[in-house]
């Protein structure tokens, strides 16, 4: 039986260059059709397995209940990244938003998560850590007592979650919230350490993501294999006149822009509001932050209300 091995190799290398989660069966079918041969010695299933070995995808697990069992496989972690995730999730997985001692098993375990993108500055870092179903933001600490709860958010803000869920063109903003980094705290003053963080997903043709943090501050995010994350120090302002007093984190709306190879704008989200919707530890879903088409500044869905800025103790 004849086999156009050169054509098959070209298709497999095309998959590797695209560097995006793919369905191996779809690409295998395309390779077979393009080969122009009616009699091939490789079966479709065999070609799919070969394709998976090239680009790092896996076929669906039959009957598996692990949250990472999917047609997609995320990149492997380095030993340092494995430690980062374990330190971020000391109970072995994500926890309830209001109770750091209550783990939520259906949101996955440490082994399901990968470091997708990590932003580093002169003080410390914050990482977007995800499974194929959702994500957690992780900020390493010098003082574990200031660690934020590893609360899980579904991609698309609704279960069961998927890497394709809630995508909005070339740019999808999945999170705008606050993380604490104890590296920024002085030993004699532990009132600071707050960072505003924005994270999300982009298509493979996006080369740069910039965040306009408001107040004249604009900075590039870290982009890695279709994901991005950025952060800046957060200022504190007097809280609302609600009788509680104290200070809150200043969290003005931000604008996020994705650029292509030639510097062209591929997608933009304007007036993205500080939002923690979806991080409830429940099965209640909400729309992604700033959903809409490229250049669209559509507000979040009605049930995706902006949460109040966190109070500082």
XYZ file of C-alpha atoms in Angstrom:
313
model
C 0.000 0.000 0.000
C 1.221 3.486 -0.911
C 1.758 6.232 1.662
C 2.603 9.852 0.932
C 4.902 10.211 3.938
C 6.110 13.679 2.932
C 2.562 15.068 2.925
C 1.798 13.453 6.265
C 4.991 14.944 7.775
C 4.072 18.392 6.477
C 0.668 18.200 8.143
C 2.148 17.094 11.456
C 4.711 19.894 11.457
C 1.947 22.369 10.643
C 0.213 21.261 13.827
C 3.364 21.846 15.845
C 3.876 25.340 14.421
C 0.357 26.440 15.245
C 1.089 25.850 18.939
C -2.581 25.863 19.893
C -4.767 23.146 21.442
C -6.053 21.015 18.585
C -8.197 17.977 17.977
C -5.849 15.310 16.682
C -8.654 13.485 14.862
C -9.509 16.618 12.869
C -5.924 17.142 11.764
C -5.454 13.474 11.047
C -8.519 13.544 8.793
C -7.207 16.621 7.002
C -3.844 15.010 6.438
C -5.507 11.942 4.933
C -7.700 13.996 2.608
C -4.848 16.195 1.417
C -2.583 13.278 0.722
C -4.719 12.386 -2.297
C -4.153 8.685 -1.682
C -7.027 6.257 -1.465
C -5.023 3.426 0.050
C -2.921 4.227 3.119
C -1.185 1.816 5.431
C -1.886 3.981 8.490
C -5.320 3.914 10.063
C -6.975 7.171 11.088
C -6.576 6.219 14.728
C -2.903 5.471 14.247
C -2.298 8.798 12.557
C -4.143 10.609 15.339
C -1.852 9.044 17.917
C 1.189 10.043 15.861
C -0.131 13.582 15.609
C -0.655 13.680 19.351
C 2.974 12.774 19.926
C 4.089 15.734 17.801
C 2.027 18.543 19.310
C 1.327 17.297 22.814
C -2.390 16.558 22.621
C -4.113 13.510 24.005
C -7.162 11.611 22.910
C -10.212 11.696 25.184
C -9.979 9.378 28.154
C -12.796 6.856 28.274
C -14.726 7.064 31.526
C -12.078 9.252 33.192
C -13.275 11.710 35.829
C -10.143 13.820 36.189
C -10.770 17.451 35.348
C -7.856 17.440 32.880
C -9.203 14.510 30.823
C -9.926 16.177 27.483
C -8.814 16.274 23.877
C -6.385 18.981 24.974
C -3.253 18.645 27.070
C -1.541 21.634 28.609
C 2.269 22.092 28.612
C 4.310 20.170 31.156
C 5.449 22.005 34.273
C 9.072 22.414 35.221
C 10.026 21.277 38.746
C 9.961 24.928 39.841
C 6.456 25.344 38.443
C 5.278 22.185 40.177
C 6.488 23.666 43.462
C 4.770 26.987 42.726
C 1.430 25.230 42.218
C 1.819 23.047 45.303
C 2.671 26.077 47.413
C -0.330 27.897 45.931
C -2.698 24.987 46.711
C -1.504 23.532 50.038
C -4.688 21.464 50.432
C -4.011 19.729 47.118
C -6.397 21.768 44.961
C -8.613 24.883 44.779
C -10.649 25.894 47.828
C -13.907 27.674 48.589
C -13.783 31.438 48.204
C -14.919 32.060 51.783
C -13.152 29.167 53.496
C -9.476 28.449 52.825
C -9.815 25.131 54.694
C -12.555 23.790 52.424
C -11.217 22.167 49.282
C -13.577 21.695 46.316
C -12.599 18.355 44.683
C -14.650 18.884 41.519
C -12.429 21.858 40.683
C -9.443 19.567 40.266
C -6.237 18.669 42.023
C -2.703 20.026 41.898
C -1.663 17.609 39.152
C -4.344 18.955 36.805
C -2.848 22.459 36.698
C -0.085 24.034 34.619
C 1.639 27.418 34.816
C 0.250 29.044 31.663
C 1.842 32.499 31.949
C 3.818 34.220 34.698
C 4.469 37.937 35.114
C 7.641 38.889 37.005
C 8.679 42.311 38.222
C 11.329 43.685 40.583
C 9.303 42.595 43.617
C 7.864 39.182 42.838
C 5.488 37.463 40.425
C 1.927 36.368 39.726
C 1.061 33.344 37.582
C -2.017 32.307 35.638
C -2.311 28.627 36.592
C -4.864 26.558 34.713
C -6.374 23.200 33.906
C -8.439 22.465 30.795
C -11.537 23.423 32.812
C -10.504 26.622 34.550
C -7.830 28.643 36.300
C -6.410 30.030 39.531
C -4.137 33.043 40.097
C -1.056 32.234 42.173
C 1.332 34.744 43.769
C 4.335 33.267 45.634
C 4.809 34.708 49.129
C 7.664 35.266 51.531
C 5.072 35.173 54.303
C 2.517 32.356 53.757
C 0.099 34.098 56.123
C -0.647 36.616 53.358
C -1.352 34.065 50.620
C -4.575 34.576 48.685
C -7.003 31.659 48.626
C -6.540 29.489 45.500
C -10.087 30.000 44.232
C -11.038 28.367 40.943
C -12.767 30.030 37.982
C -14.191 28.078 35.031
C -13.061 29.139 31.568
C -16.101 30.962 30.228
C -17.388 31.336 33.817
C -19.657 28.305 33.584
C -19.181 24.583 34.251
C -17.881 22.298 32.947
C -15.408 24.803 31.488
C -13.181 24.338 28.461
C -10.216 26.130 26.900
C -12.534 27.201 24.071
C -15.282 28.471 26.401
C -16.168 32.153 26.369
C -13.621 33.175 23.741
C -14.147 36.667 22.327
C -12.113 36.882 19.153
C -8.362 37.409 19.330
C -8.490 38.611 22.949
C -10.394 37.288 25.958
C -10.045 38.886 29.392
C -10.770 36.228 32.005
C -9.752 37.990 35.225
C -9.258 41.442 36.689
C -8.699 41.210 40.418
C -6.286 41.865 43.251
C -3.493 39.646 44.566
C -1.330 40.212 47.634
C 2.452 39.883 47.373
C 4.124 39.889 50.775
C 7.498 40.555 49.117
C 6.306 44.166 48.759
C 5.670 44.537 52.496
C 8.173 46.042 54.892
C 8.688 44.177 58.140
C 7.549 47.258 60.036
C 4.590 47.961 57.750
C 2.456 45.152 56.354
C -0.373 47.316 55.078
C 0.769 47.227 51.436
C 1.534 44.427 49.027
C -1.598 44.698 46.849
C -1.357 44.241 43.071
C -3.973 44.644 40.396
C -3.841 41.642 38.061
C -5.351 41.108 34.594
C -5.168 37.730 32.823
C -6.739 35.914 29.901
C -6.361 34.156 26.563
C -5.264 35.223 23.071
C -5.061 33.606 19.645
C -1.771 32.366 18.199
C -1.286 35.423 15.973
C -1.139 37.784 18.970
C 2.442 38.844 19.702
C 1.953 41.489 22.393
C -0.672 42.465 24.950
C -0.693 45.888 26.607
C -2.798 46.970 29.565
C -3.829 50.577 30.167
C -4.193 50.553 33.940
C -5.727 54.078 34.012
C -4.105 57.159 35.483
C -1.584 57.310 32.647
C -0.011 53.943 33.453
C 0.395 51.480 30.583
C 2.479 48.311 30.560
C 2.963 45.119 28.560
C 1.679 41.822 29.904
C 3.545 38.518 29.737
C 2.254 36.441 26.797
C 2.926 32.717 26.581
C 1.399 30.091 24.254
C -2.006 31.708 24.008
C -2.266 33.056 27.571
C -1.328 36.372 29.187
C -1.032 37.944 32.626
C 0.065 41.353 33.867
C 0.110 43.224 37.156
C 0.868 46.615 38.705
C 1.035 47.802 42.333
C -2.379 48.822 43.613
C -3.055 52.044 45.459
C -5.436 52.331 48.391
C -8.204 54.905 48.737
C -10.795 55.657 51.424
C -13.662 53.203 51.377
C -17.273 54.132 50.601
C -19.302 55.921 53.223
C -21.059 52.734 54.334
C -20.271 52.889 58.025
C -17.459 50.336 57.782
C -14.665 52.845 57.287
C -11.130 51.872 56.365
C -9.311 51.790 53.041
C -10.049 49.850 49.865
C -7.965 48.952 46.821
C -8.354 51.495 44.038
C -9.525 49.452 41.038
C -10.431 51.706 38.089
C -11.549 50.268 34.764
C -8.719 49.125 32.475
C -8.272 48.705 28.725
C -6.527 45.647 27.266
C -5.175 45.593 23.692
C -3.727 42.705 21.658
C -1.262 43.369 18.825
C -0.112 41.277 15.880
C 3.268 40.739 14.249
C 3.272 44.107 12.472
C 1.916 46.013 15.464
C -1.667 45.999 14.199
C -4.509 45.848 16.730
C -6.099 42.399 16.672
C -8.426 42.853 19.621
C -9.264 45.290 22.363
C -11.374 45.311 25.514
C -12.268 48.765 26.797
C -13.549 49.678 30.254
C -12.892 46.249 31.773
C -14.251 46.414 35.295
C -12.769 44.921 38.433
C -14.615 41.645 38.691
C -14.510 38.547 40.842
C -17.678 36.969 39.468
C -17.243 33.239 38.885
C -14.911 32.881 41.863
C -17.650 31.765 44.236
C -16.826 28.109 44.753
C -20.325 27.337 43.501
C -21.754 26.107 40.214
C -23.124 29.548 39.335
C -21.691 30.830 36.057
C -21.341 34.348 34.719
C -20.165 35.893 31.490
C -16.456 36.602 30.925
C -15.114 40.057 31.701
C -15.632 42.594 28.932
C -17.171 40.103 26.525
C -17.654 41.255 22.956
C -16.013 41.388 19.558
C -12.648 42.998 18.759
C -12.712 46.667 19.707
C -16.000 46.143 21.523
C -16.414 47.714 24.923
C -19.581 45.812 25.772
C -20.190 45.541 29.531
C -20.269 42.222 31.370
C -23.509 40.277 31.368
C -26.116 41.365 33.882
C -25.166 38.587 36.292
C -21.458 39.483 35.947
C -21.660 42.451 38.304
C -18.433 44.071 39.403
C -17.526 43.153 42.953
C -16.586 45.883 45.439
C -12.878 46.510 45.828
C -11.380 44.514 48.699
C -10.981 46.308 51.995
C -7.552 46.655 53.503
C -7.197 45.755 57.133
